[in-house]
Amino acid sequence: MLKKVSFMGAGSMAESIIAGILNKDFLTKEQIFVTNRNNQERLDNLKESYQIQVIKDKQEVISEADIVMLSMKPHDMEAAIESIKKHIQPNQLIVSVVAGVSSDDISGLFGKEVPVIRAMPNTSVAIGASATAVSKGKHATEQHINAVIELFNTIGTVTVVNEADMHTVTGISGSGPAYIYYFVEAMEKAAVDAGLDKEVAKDLITQTVVGAGEMLKHSGQTAGELRENITSPGGTTQSGLEALAFNDFQEAVIECVKSARERSIELGEKI
């Protein structure tokens, strides 16, 4: 049973995880500690919003934490670890949600054989609907990975992957919500341009996306099968899909994921 989780970094991902944990009552606000490098205003905002423990003193934040969550930007990781590594104890688990940086590199920055689990959630953690992938570093145990699975299971689904696949995961589920929102923006614009009320368009498109997701999750059919089921020859759906194909929609999505994956690799190489 986790007694204390400490966040190093107070950005949007940290906030989303905190919101999800509190919404599901997995931890209390007294069990969550947060600090960052020097943005007191950001800490004050989190304190006001969630009544969690925000403390500038790194030793106090880290002390007796079961999990130390690294949730800063990749370029801030080295300085952040340097500020806490002398306080880390052998029984503390490091969980990193930082894109691109390997567990070996994280252990190297600590200068000791600390147990490291990498996790790649997405911002849907805030409503308990994240698709989170986790991978185990060489010094982490099955007990460690099970603790992280239990944590992230409260705020969505969890899939265990090989660490070598985390760059691809980053490009798919990590960044994936943004791609979907971008697609929705385009659909909303098309609807409004055609004369549909903006709020009506938003409601219809939102439920369409939610419904399609539920069908993918529960129907037992592949995305291709579901698409074919609603594509009548010569019908409106076929016409729309042909327009997407003509404009290289599938190729654009593939390049999108590829580009995000490559950027994840680049970020890791800079550490």
mmCIF file with all atom_site columns, N, CA and C in Angstrom, residues 82-142:
data_model
loop_
_atom_site.group_PDB
_atom_site.id
_atom_site.type_symbol
_atom_site.label_atom_id
_atom_site.label_alt_id
_atom_site.label_comp_id
_atom_site.label_asym_id
_atom_site.label_entity_id
_atom_site.label_seq_id
_atom_site.pdbx_PDB_ins_code
_atom_site.Cartn_x
_atom_site.Cartn_y
_atom_site.Cartn_z
_atom_site.occupancy
_atom_site.B_iso_or_equiv
_atom_site.pdbx_formal_charge
_atom_site.auth_seq_id
_atom_site.auth_comp_id
_atom_site.auth_asym_id
_atom_site.auth_atom_id
_atom_site.pdbx_PDB_model_num
ATOM 1   N N  . GLU A 1 82  ? 20.119  15.634 -10.067 1.00 0.00 ? 82  GLU A N  1
ATOM 2   C CA . GLU A 1 82  ? 21.274  16.106 -9.291  1.00 0.00 ? 82  GLU A CA 1
ATOM 3   C C  . GLU A 1 82  ? 20.826  16.705 -7.962  1.00 0.00 ? 82  GLU A C  1
ATOM 4   N N  . SER A 1 83  ? 19.665  17.353 -7.951  1.00 0.00 ? 83  SER A N  1
ATOM 5   C CA . SER A 1 83  ? 19.183  18.027 -6.736  1.00 0.00 ? 83  SER A CA 1
ATOM 6   C C  . SER A 1 83  ? 18.612  17.070 -5.700  1.00 0.00 ? 83  SER A C  1
ATOM 7   N N  . ILE A 1 84  ? 18.330  15.818 -6.097  1.00 0.00 ? 84  ILE A N  1
ATOM 8   C CA . ILE A 1 84  ? 17.698  14.877 -5.155  1.00 0.00 ? 84  ILE A CA 1
ATOM 9   C C  . ILE A 1 84  ? 18.468  13.587 -4.953  1.00 0.00 ? 84  ILE A C  1
ATOM 10  N N  . LYS A 1 85  ? 19.475  13.307 -5.766  1.00 0.00 ? 85  LYS A N  1
ATOM 11  C CA . LYS A 1 85  ? 20.064  11.964 -5.755  1.00 0.00 ? 85  LYS A CA 1
ATOM 12  C C  . LYS A 1 85  ? 20.685  11.585 -4.412  1.00 0.00 ? 85  LYS A C  1
ATOM 13  N N  . LYS A 1 86  ? 21.198  12.541 -3.688  1.00 0.00 ? 86  LYS A N  1
ATOM 14  C CA . LYS A 1 86  ? 21.802  12.213 -2.387  1.00 0.00 ? 86  LYS A CA 1
ATOM 15  C C  . LYS A 1 86  ? 20.749  11.841 -1.342  1.00 0.00 ? 86  LYS A C  1
ATOM 16  N N  . HIS A 1 87  ? 19.493  12.184 -1.617  1.00 0.00 ? 87  HIS A N  1
ATOM 17  C CA . HIS A 1 87  ? 18.417  11.892 -0.662  1.00 0.00 ? 87  HIS A CA 1
ATOM 18  C C  . HIS A 1 87  ? 17.700  10.571 -0.964  1.00 0.00 ? 87  HIS A C  1
ATOM 19  N N  . ILE A 1 88  ? 17.950  9.987  -2.141  1.00 0.00 ? 88  ILE A N  1
ATOM 20  C CA . ILE A 1 88  ? 17.241  8.776  -2.550  1.00 0.00 ? 88  ILE A CA 1
ATOM 21  C C  . ILE A 1 88  ? 17.776  7.560  -1.791  1.00 0.00 ? 88  ILE A C  1
ATOM 22  N N  . GLN A 1 89  ? 16.847  6.763  -1.259  1.00 0.00 ? 89  GLN A N  1
ATOM 23  C CA . GLN A 1 89  ? 17.200  5.557  -0.514  1.00 0.00 ? 89  GLN A CA 1
ATOM 24  C C  . GLN A 1 89  ? 16.960  4.313  -1.375  1.00 0.00 ? 89  GLN A C  1
ATOM 25  N N  . PRO A 1 90  ? 17.651  3.202  -1.060  1.00 0.00 ? 90  PRO A N  1
ATOM 26  C CA . PRO A 1 90  ? 17.547  1.989  -1.888  1.00 0.00 ? 90  PRO A CA 1
ATOM 27  C C  . PRO A 1 90  ? 16.135  1.429  -2.005  1.00 0.00 ? 90  PRO A C  1
ATOM 28  N N  . ASN A 1 91  ? 15.278  1.694  -1.019  1.00 0.00 ? 91  ASN A N  1
ATOM 29  C CA . ASN A 1 91  ? 13.920  1.129  -1.050  1.00 0.00 ? 91  ASN A CA 1
ATOM 30  C C  . ASN A 1 91  ? 12.921  2.020  -1.787  1.00 0.00 ? 91  ASN A C  1
ATOM 31  N N  . GLN A 1 92  ? 13.390  3.116  -2.356  1.00 0.00 ? 92  GLN A N  1
ATOM 32  C CA . GLN A 1 92  ? 12.489  4.025  -3.066  1.00 0.00 ? 92  GLN A CA 1
ATOM 33  C C  . GLN A 1 92  ? 12.485  3.712  -4.561  1.00 0.00 ? 92  GLN A C  1
ATOM 34  N N  . LEU A 1 93  ? 11.295  3.740  -5.128  1.00 0.00 ? 93  LEU A N  1
ATOM 35  C CA . LEU A 1 93  ? 11.118  3.435  -6.544  1.00 0.00 ? 93  LEU A CA 1
ATOM 36  C C  . LEU A 1 93  ? 11.035  4.725  -7.354  1.00 0.00 ? 93  LEU A C  1
ATOM 37  N N  . ILE A 1 94  ? 11.813  4.786  -8.416  1.00 0.00 ? 94  ILE A N  1
ATOM 38  C CA . ILE A 1 94  ? 11.767  5.914  -9.336  1.00 0.00 ? 94  ILE A CA 1
ATOM 39  C C  . ILE A 1 94  ? 10.850  5.564  -10.497 1.00 0.00 ? 94  ILE A C  1
ATOM 40  N N  . VAL A 1 95  ? 9.839   6.378  -10.725 1.00 0.00 ? 95  VAL A N  1
ATOM 41  C CA . VAL A 1 95  ? 8.946   6.207  -11.874 1.00 0.00 ? 95  VAL A CA 1
ATOM 42  C C  . VAL A 1 95  ? 9.099   7.434  -12.764 1.00 0.00 ? 95  VAL A C  1
ATOM 43  N N  . SER A 1 96  ? 9.465   7.211  -14.014 1.00 0.00 ? 96  SER A N  1
ATOM 44  C CA . SER A 1 96  ? 9.675   8.315  -14.942 1.00 0.00 ? 96  SER A CA 1
ATOM 45  C C  . SER A 1 96  ? 8.583   8.358  -15.998 1.00 0.00 ? 96  SER A C  1
ATOM 46  N N  . VAL A 1 97  ? 7.969   9.518  -16.151 1.00 0.00 ? 97  VAL A N  1
ATOM 47  C CA . VAL A 1 97  ? 7.021   9.736  -17.249 1.00 0.00 ? 97  VAL A CA 1
ATOM 48  C C  . VAL A 1 97  ? 7.635   10.690 -18.276 1.00 0.00 ? 97  VAL A C  1
ATOM 49  N N  . VAL A 1 98  ? 8.960   10.782 -18.259 1.00 0.00 ? 98  VAL A N  1
ATOM 50  C CA . VAL A 1 98  ? 9.700   11.674 -19.155 1.00 0.00 ? 98  VAL A CA 1
ATOM 51  C C  . VAL A 1 98  ? 9.928   10.967 -20.485 1.00 0.00 ? 98  VAL A C  1
ATOM 52  N N  . ALA A 1 99  ? 9.556   11.602 -21.569 1.00 0.00 ? 99  ALA A N  1
ATOM 53  C CA . ALA A 1 99  ? 9.666   10.986 -22.891 1.00 0.00 ? 99  ALA A CA 1
ATOM 54  C C  . ALA A 1 99  ? 11.125  10.802 -23.292 1.00 0.00 ? 99  ALA A C  1
ATOM 55  N N  . GLY A 1 100 ? 11.426  9.612  -23.832 1.00 0.00 ? 100 GLY A N  1
ATOM 56  C CA . GLY A 1 100 ? 12.691  9.399  -24.509 1.00 0.00 ? 100 GLY A CA 1
ATOM 57  C C  . GLY A 1 100 ? 13.846  8.918  -23.667 1.00 0.00 ? 100 GLY A C  1
ATOM 58  N N  . VAL A 1 101 ? 13.846  9.139  -22.365 1.00 0.00 ? 101 VAL A N  1
ATOM 59  C CA . VAL A 1 101 ? 15.020  8.875  -21.538 1.00 0.00 ? 101 VAL A CA 1
ATOM 60  C C  . VAL A 1 101 ? 14.952  7.459  -20.965 1.00 0.00 ? 101 VAL A C  1
ATOM 61  N N  . SER A 1 102 ? 15.986  6.658  -21.238 1.00 0.00 ? 102 SER A N  1
ATOM 62  C CA . SER A 1 102 ? 15.978  5.259  -20.845 1.00 0.00 ? 102 SER A CA 1
ATOM 63  C C  . SER A 1 102 ? 16.189  5.075  -19.350 1.00 0.00 ? 102 SER A C  1
ATOM 64  N N  . SER A 1 103 ? 15.804  3.908  -18.853 1.00 0.00 ? 103 SER A N  1
ATOM 65  C CA . SER A 1 103 ? 15.999  3.597  -17.431 1.00 0.00 ? 103 SER A CA 1
ATOM 66  C C  . SER A 1 103 ? 17.484  3.528  -17.088 1.00 0.00 ? 103 SER A C  1
ATOM 67  N N  . ASP A 1 104 ? 18.310  3.042  -18.019 1.00 0.00 ? 104 ASP A N  1
ATOM 68  C CA . ASP A 1 104 ? 19.757  3.000  -17.772 1.00 0.00 ? 104 ASP A CA 1
ATOM 69  C C  . ASP A 1 104 ? 20.329  4.402  -17.636 1.00 0.00 ? 104 ASP A C  1
ATOM 70  N N  . ASP A 1 105 ? 19.873  5.323  -18.478 1.00 0.00 ? 105 ASP A N  1
ATOM 71  C CA . ASP A 1 105 ? 20.355  6.703  -18.386 1.00 0.00 ? 105 ASP A CA 1
ATOM 72  C C  . ASP A 1 105 ? 19.913  7.345  -17.076 1.00 0.00 ? 105 ASP A C  1
ATOM 73  N N  . ILE A 1 106 ? 18.696  7.031  -16.639 1.00 0.00 ? 106 ILE A N  1
ATOM 74  C CA . ILE A 1 106 ? 18.198  7.580  -15.381 1.00 0.00 ? 106 ILE A CA 1
ATOM 75  C C  . ILE A 1 106 ? 19.029  7.045  -14.214 1.00 0.00 ? 106 ILE A C  1
ATOM 76  N N  . SER A 1 107 ? 19.282  5.728  -14.199 1.00 0.00 ? 107 SER A N  1
ATOM 77  C CA . SER A 1 107 ? 20.121  5.147  -13.152 1.00 0.00 ? 107 SER A CA 1
ATOM 78  C C  . SER A 1 107 ? 21.505  5.767  -13.165 1.00 0.00 ? 107 SER A C  1
ATOM 79  N N  . GLY A 1 108 ? 22.025  5.999  -14.366 1.00 0.00 ? 108 GLY A N  1
ATOM 80  C CA . GLY A 1 108 ? 23.343  6.611  -14.492 1.00 0.00 ? 108 GLY A CA 1
ATOM 81  C C  . GLY A 1 108 ? 23.389  8.007  -13.900 1.00 0.00 ? 108 GLY A C  1
ATOM 82  N N  . LEU A 1 109 ? 22.331  8.776  -14.086 1.00 0.00 ? 109 LEU A N  1
ATOM 83  C CA . LEU A 1 109 ? 22.283  10.127 -13.516 1.00 0.00 ? 109 LEU A CA 1
ATOM 84  C C  . LEU A 1 109 ? 22.226  10.087 -11.993 1.00 0.00 ? 109 LEU A C  1
ATOM 85  N N  . PHE A 1 110 ? 21.588  9.052  -11.439 1.00 0.00 ? 110 PHE A N  1
ATOM 86  C CA . PHE A 1 110 ? 21.563  8.910  -9.983  1.00 0.00 ? 110 PHE A CA 1
ATOM 87  C C  . PHE A 1 110 ? 22.895  8.408  -9.439  1.00 0.00 ? 110 PHE A C  1
ATOM 88  N N  . GLY A 1 111 ? 23.673  7.746  -10.301 1.00 0.00 ? 111 GLY A N  1
ATOM 89  C CA . GLY A 1 111 ? 24.969  7.238  -9.870  1.00 0.00 ? 111 GLY A CA 1
ATOM 90  C C  . GLY A 1 111 ? 24.876  6.044  -8.947  1.00 0.00 ? 111 GLY A C  1
ATOM 91  N N  . LYS A 1 112 ? 23.747  5.347  -8.988  1.00 0.00 ? 112 LYS A N  1
ATOM 92  C CA . LYS A 1 112 ? 23.559  4.171  -8.142  1.00 0.00 ? 112 LYS A CA 1
ATOM 93  C C  . LYS A 1 112 ? 22.520  3.264  -8.789  1.00 0.00 ? 112 LYS A C  1
ATOM 94  N N  . GLU A 1 113 ? 22.439  2.037  -8.303  1.00 0.00 ? 113 GLU A N  1
ATOM 95  C CA . GLU A 1 113 ? 21.523  1.057  -8.896  1.00 0.00 ? 113 GLU A CA 1
ATOM 96  C C  . GLU A 1 113 ? 20.116  1.222  -8.341  1.00 0.00 ? 113 GLU A C  1
ATOM 97  N N  . VAL A 1 114 ? 19.483  2.325  -8.698  1.00 0.00 ? 114 VAL A N  1
ATOM 98  C CA . VAL A 1 114 ? 18.122  2.586  -8.229  1.00 0.00 ? 114 VAL A CA 1
ATOM 99  C C  . VAL A 1 114 ? 17.127  1.846  -9.121  1.00 0.00 ? 114 VAL A C  1
ATOM 100 N N  . PRO A 1 115 ? 16.029  1.349  -8.533  1.00 0.00 ? 115 PRO A N  1
ATOM 101 C CA . PRO A 1 115 ? 14.987  0.722  -9.356  1.00 0.00 ? 115 PRO A CA 1
ATOM 102 C C  . PRO A 1 115 ? 14.216  1.792  -10.130 1.00 0.00 ? 115 PRO A C  1
ATOM 103 N N  . VAL A 1 116 ? 14.085  1.600  -11.432 1.00 0.00 ? 116 VAL A N  1
ATOM 104 C CA . VAL A 1 116 ? 13.415  2.570  -12.297 1.00 0.00 ? 116 VAL A CA 1
ATOM 105 C C  . VAL A 1 116 ? 12.338  1.876  -13.116 1.00 0.00 ? 116 VAL A C  1
ATOM 106 N N  . ILE A 1 117 ? 11.150  2.440  -13.102 1.00 0.00 ? 117 ILE A N  1
ATOM 107 C CA . ILE A 1 117 ? 10.067  2.030  -13.996 1.00 0.00 ? 117 ILE A CA 1
ATOM 108 C C  . ILE A 1 117 ? 9.732   3.215  -14.886 1.00 0.00 ? 117 ILE A C  1
ATOM 109 N N  . ARG A 1 118 ? 9.671   2.980  -16.185 1.00 0.00 ? 118 ARG A N  1
ATOM 110 C CA . ARG A 1 118 ? 9.216   4.033  -17.091 1.00 0.00 ? 118 ARG A CA 1
ATOM 111 C C  . ARG A 1 118 ? 7.729   3.858  -17.365 1.00 0.00 ? 118 ARG A C  1
ATOM 112 N N  . ALA A 1 119 ? 7.007   4.961  -17.380 1.00 0.00 ? 119 ALA A N  1
ATOM 113 C CA . ALA A 1 119 ? 5.575   4.937  -17.672 1.00 0.00 ? 119 ALA A CA 1
ATOM 114 C C  . ALA A 1 119 ? 5.271   6.008  -18.713 1.00 0.00 ? 119 ALA A C  1
ATOM 115 N N  . MET A 1 120 ? 4.407   5.678  -19.654 1.00 0.00 ? 120 MET A N  1
ATOM 116 C CA . MET A 1 120 ? 3.985   6.656  -20.656 1.00 0.00 ? 120 MET A CA 1
ATOM 117 C C  . MET A 1 120 ? 2.461   6.726  -20.650 1.00 0.00 ? 120 MET A C  1
ATOM 118 N N  . PRO A 1 121 ? 1.907   7.574  -19.784 1.00 0.00 ? 121 PRO A N  1
ATOM 119 C CA . PRO A 1 121 ? 0.461   7.810  -19.801 1.00 0.00 ? 121 PRO A CA 1
ATOM 120 C C  . PRO A 1 121 ? 0.136   8.882  -20.835 1.00 0.00 ? 121 PRO A C  1
ATOM 121 N N  . ASN A 1 122 ? -1.124  9.219  -20.966 1.00 0.00 ? 122 ASN A N  1
ATOM 122 C CA . ASN A 1 122 ? -1.482  10.417 -21.716 1.00 0.00 ? 122 ASN A CA 1
ATOM 123 C C  . ASN A 1 122 ? -2.389  11.279 -20.849 1.00 0.00 ? 122 ASN A C  1
ATOM 124 N N  . THR A 1 123 ? -2.719  12.454 -21.323 1.00 0.00 ? 123 THR A N  1
ATOM 125 C CA . THR A 1 123 ? -3.409  13.419 -20.466 1.00 0.00 ? 123 THR A CA 1
ATOM 126 C C  . THR A 1 123 ? -4.828  13.002 -20.095 1.00 0.00 ? 123 THR A C  1
ATOM 127 N N  . SER A 1 124 ? -5.325  11.919 -20.681 1.00 0.00 ? 124 SER A N  1
ATOM 128 C CA . SER A 1 124 ? -6.637  11.398 -20.277 1.00 0.00 ? 124 SER A CA 1
ATOM 129 C C  . SER A 1 124 ? -6.608  10.798 -18.876 1.00 0.00 ? 124 SER A C  1
ATOM 130 N N  . VAL A 1 125 ? -5.417  10.734 -18.246 1.00 0.00 ? 125 VAL A N  1
ATOM 131 C CA . VAL A 1 125 ? -5.353  10.289 -16.854 1.00 0.00 ? 125 VAL A CA 1
ATOM 132 C C  . VAL A 1 125 ? -6.219  11.175 -15.965 1.00 0.00 ? 125 VAL A C  1
ATOM 133 N N  . ALA A 1 126 ? -6.378  12.433 -16.356 1.00 0.00 ? 126 ALA A N  1
ATOM 134 C CA . ALA A 1 126 ? -7.124  13.382 -15.519 1.00 0.00 ? 126 ALA A CA 1
ATOM 135 C C  . ALA A 1 126 ? -8.567  12.947 -15.302 1.00 0.00 ? 126 ALA A C  1
ATOM 136 N N  . ILE A 1 127 ? -9.128  12.156 -16.235 1.00 0.00 ? 127 ILE A N  1
ATOM 137 C CA . ILE A 1 127 ? -10.509 11.674 -16.092 1.00 0.00 ? 127 ILE A CA 1
ATOM 138 C C  . ILE A 1 127 ? -10.555 10.159 -15.933 1.00 0.00 ? 127 ILE A C  1
ATOM 139 N N  . GLY A 1 128 ? -9.399  9.565  -15.596 1.00 0.00 ? 128 GLY A N  1
ATOM 140 C CA . GLY A 1 128 ? -9.362  8.123  -15.369 1.00 0.00 ? 128 GLY A CA 1
ATOM 141 C C  . GLY A 1 128 ? -9.463  7.299  -16.624 1.00 0.00 ? 128 GLY A C  1
ATOM 142 N N  . ALA A 1 129 ? -9.003  7.844  -17.756 1.00 0.00 ? 129 ALA A N  1
ATOM 143 C CA . ALA A 1 129 ? -9.170  7.142  -19.032 1.00 0.00 ? 129 ALA A CA 1
ATOM 144 C C  . ALA A 1 129 ? -7.876  7.074  -19.843 1.00 0.00 ? 129 ALA A C  1
ATOM 145 N N  . SER A 1 130 ? -6.741  7.057  -19.169 1.00 0.00 ? 130 SER A N  1
ATOM 146 C CA . SER A 1 130 ? -5.469  7.004  -19.881 1.00 0.00 ? 130 SER A CA 1
ATOM 147 C C  . SER A 1 130 ? -5.189  5.609  -20.427 1.00 0.00 ? 130 SER A C  1
ATOM 148 N N  . ALA A 1 131 ? -4.466  5.564  -21.533 1.00 0.00 ? 131 ALA A N  1
ATOM 149 C CA . ALA A 1 131 ? -3.835  4.329  -21.995 1.00 0.00 ? 131 ALA A CA 1
ATOM 150 C C  . ALA A 1 131 ? -2.364  4.459  -21.626 1.00 0.00 ? 131 ALA A C  1
ATOM 151 N N  . THR A 1 132 ? -1.935  3.761  -20.583 1.00 0.00 ? 132 THR A N  1
ATOM 152 C CA . THR A 1 132 ? -0.581  3.896  -20.057 1.00 0.00 ? 132 THR A CA 1
ATOM 153 C C  . THR A 1 132 ? 0.231   2.652  -20.364 1.00 0.00 ? 132 THR A C  1
ATOM 154 N N  . ALA A 1 133 ? 1.427   2.843  -20.892 1.00 0.00 ? 133 ALA A N  1
ATOM 155 C CA . ALA A 1 133 ? 2.376   1.751  -21.084 1.00 0.00 ? 133 ALA A CA 1
ATOM 156 C C  . ALA A 1 133 ? 3.466   1.873  -20.029 1.00 0.00 ? 133 ALA A C  1
ATOM 157 N N  . VAL A 1 134 ? 3.897   0.743  -19.485 1.00 0.00 ? 134 VAL A N  1
ATOM 158 C CA . VAL A 1 134 ? 4.969   0.744  -18.490 1.00 0.00 ? 134 VAL A CA 1
ATOM 159 C C  . VAL A 1 134 ? 6.030   -0.271 -18.885 1.00 0.00 ? 134 VAL A C  1
ATOM 160 N N  . SER A 1 135 ? 7.275   0.018  -18.510 1.00 0.00 ? 135 SER A N  1
ATOM 161 C CA . SER A 1 135 ? 8.380   -0.911 -18.757 1.00 0.00 ? 135 SER A CA 1
ATOM 162 C C  . SER A 1 135 ? 9.320   -0.893 -17.572 1.00 0.00 ? 135 SER A C  1
ATOM 163 N N  . LYS A 1 136 ? 9.960   -2.007 -17.327 1.00 0.00 ? 136 LYS A N  1
ATOM 164 C CA . LYS A 1 136 ? 10.770  -2.215 -16.133 1.00 0.00 ? 136 LYS A CA 1
ATOM 165 C C  . LYS A 1 136 ? 12.247  -2.084 -16.442 1.00 0.00 ? 136 LYS A C  1
ATOM 166 N N  . GLY A 1 137 ? 12.954  -1.234 -15.680 1.00 0.00 ? 137 GLY A N  1
ATOM 167 C CA . GLY A 1 137 ? 14.399  -1.150 -15.767 1.00 0.00 ? 137 GLY A CA 1
ATOM 168 C C  . GLY A 1 137 ? 15.044  -2.366 -15.124 1.00 0.00 ? 137 GLY A C  1
ATOM 169 N N  . LYS A 1 138 ? 16.336  -2.545 -15.354 1.00 0.00 ? 138 LYS A N  1
ATOM 170 C CA . LYS A 1 138 ? 16.994  -3.791 -14.933 1.00 0.00 ? 138 LYS A CA 1
ATOM 171 C C  . LYS A 1 138 ? 17.115  -3.935 -13.418 1.00 0.00 ? 138 LYS A C  1
ATOM 172 N N  . HIS A 1 139 ? 17.025  -2.840 -12.669 1.00 0.00 ? 139 HIS A N  1
ATOM 173 C CA . HIS A 1 139 ? 17.130  -2.927 -11.216 1.00 0.00 ? 139 HIS A CA 1
ATOM 174 C C  . HIS A 1 139 ? 15.767  -2.992 -10.530 1.00 0.00 ? 139 HIS A C  1
ATOM 175 N N  . ALA A 1 140 ? 14.711  -2.926 -11.306 1.00 0.00 ? 140 ALA A N  1
ATOM 176 C CA . ALA A 1 140 ? 13.355  -2.992 -10.746 1.00 0.00 ? 140 ALA A CA 1
ATOM 177 C C  . ALA A 1 140 ? 12.893  -4.442 -10.661 1.00 0.00 ? 140 ALA A C  1
ATOM 178 N N  . THR A 1 141 ? 12.028  -4.712 -9.702  1.00 0.00 ? 141 THR A N  1
ATOM 179 C CA . THR A 1 141 ? 11.523  -6.063 -9.476  1.00 0.00 ? 141 THR A CA 1
ATOM 180 C C  . THR A 1 141 ? 10.064  -6.183 -9.931  1.00 0.00 ? 141 THR A C  1
ATOM 181 N N  . GLU A 1 142 ? 9.553   -7.407 -9.895  1.00 0.00 ? 142 GLU A N  1
ATOM 182 C CA . GLU A 1 142 ? 8.146   -7.615 -10.208 1.00 0.00 ? 142 GLU A CA 1
ATOM 183 C C  . GLU A 1 142 ? 7.245   -6.895 -9.207  1.00 0.00 ? 142 GLU A C  1
#
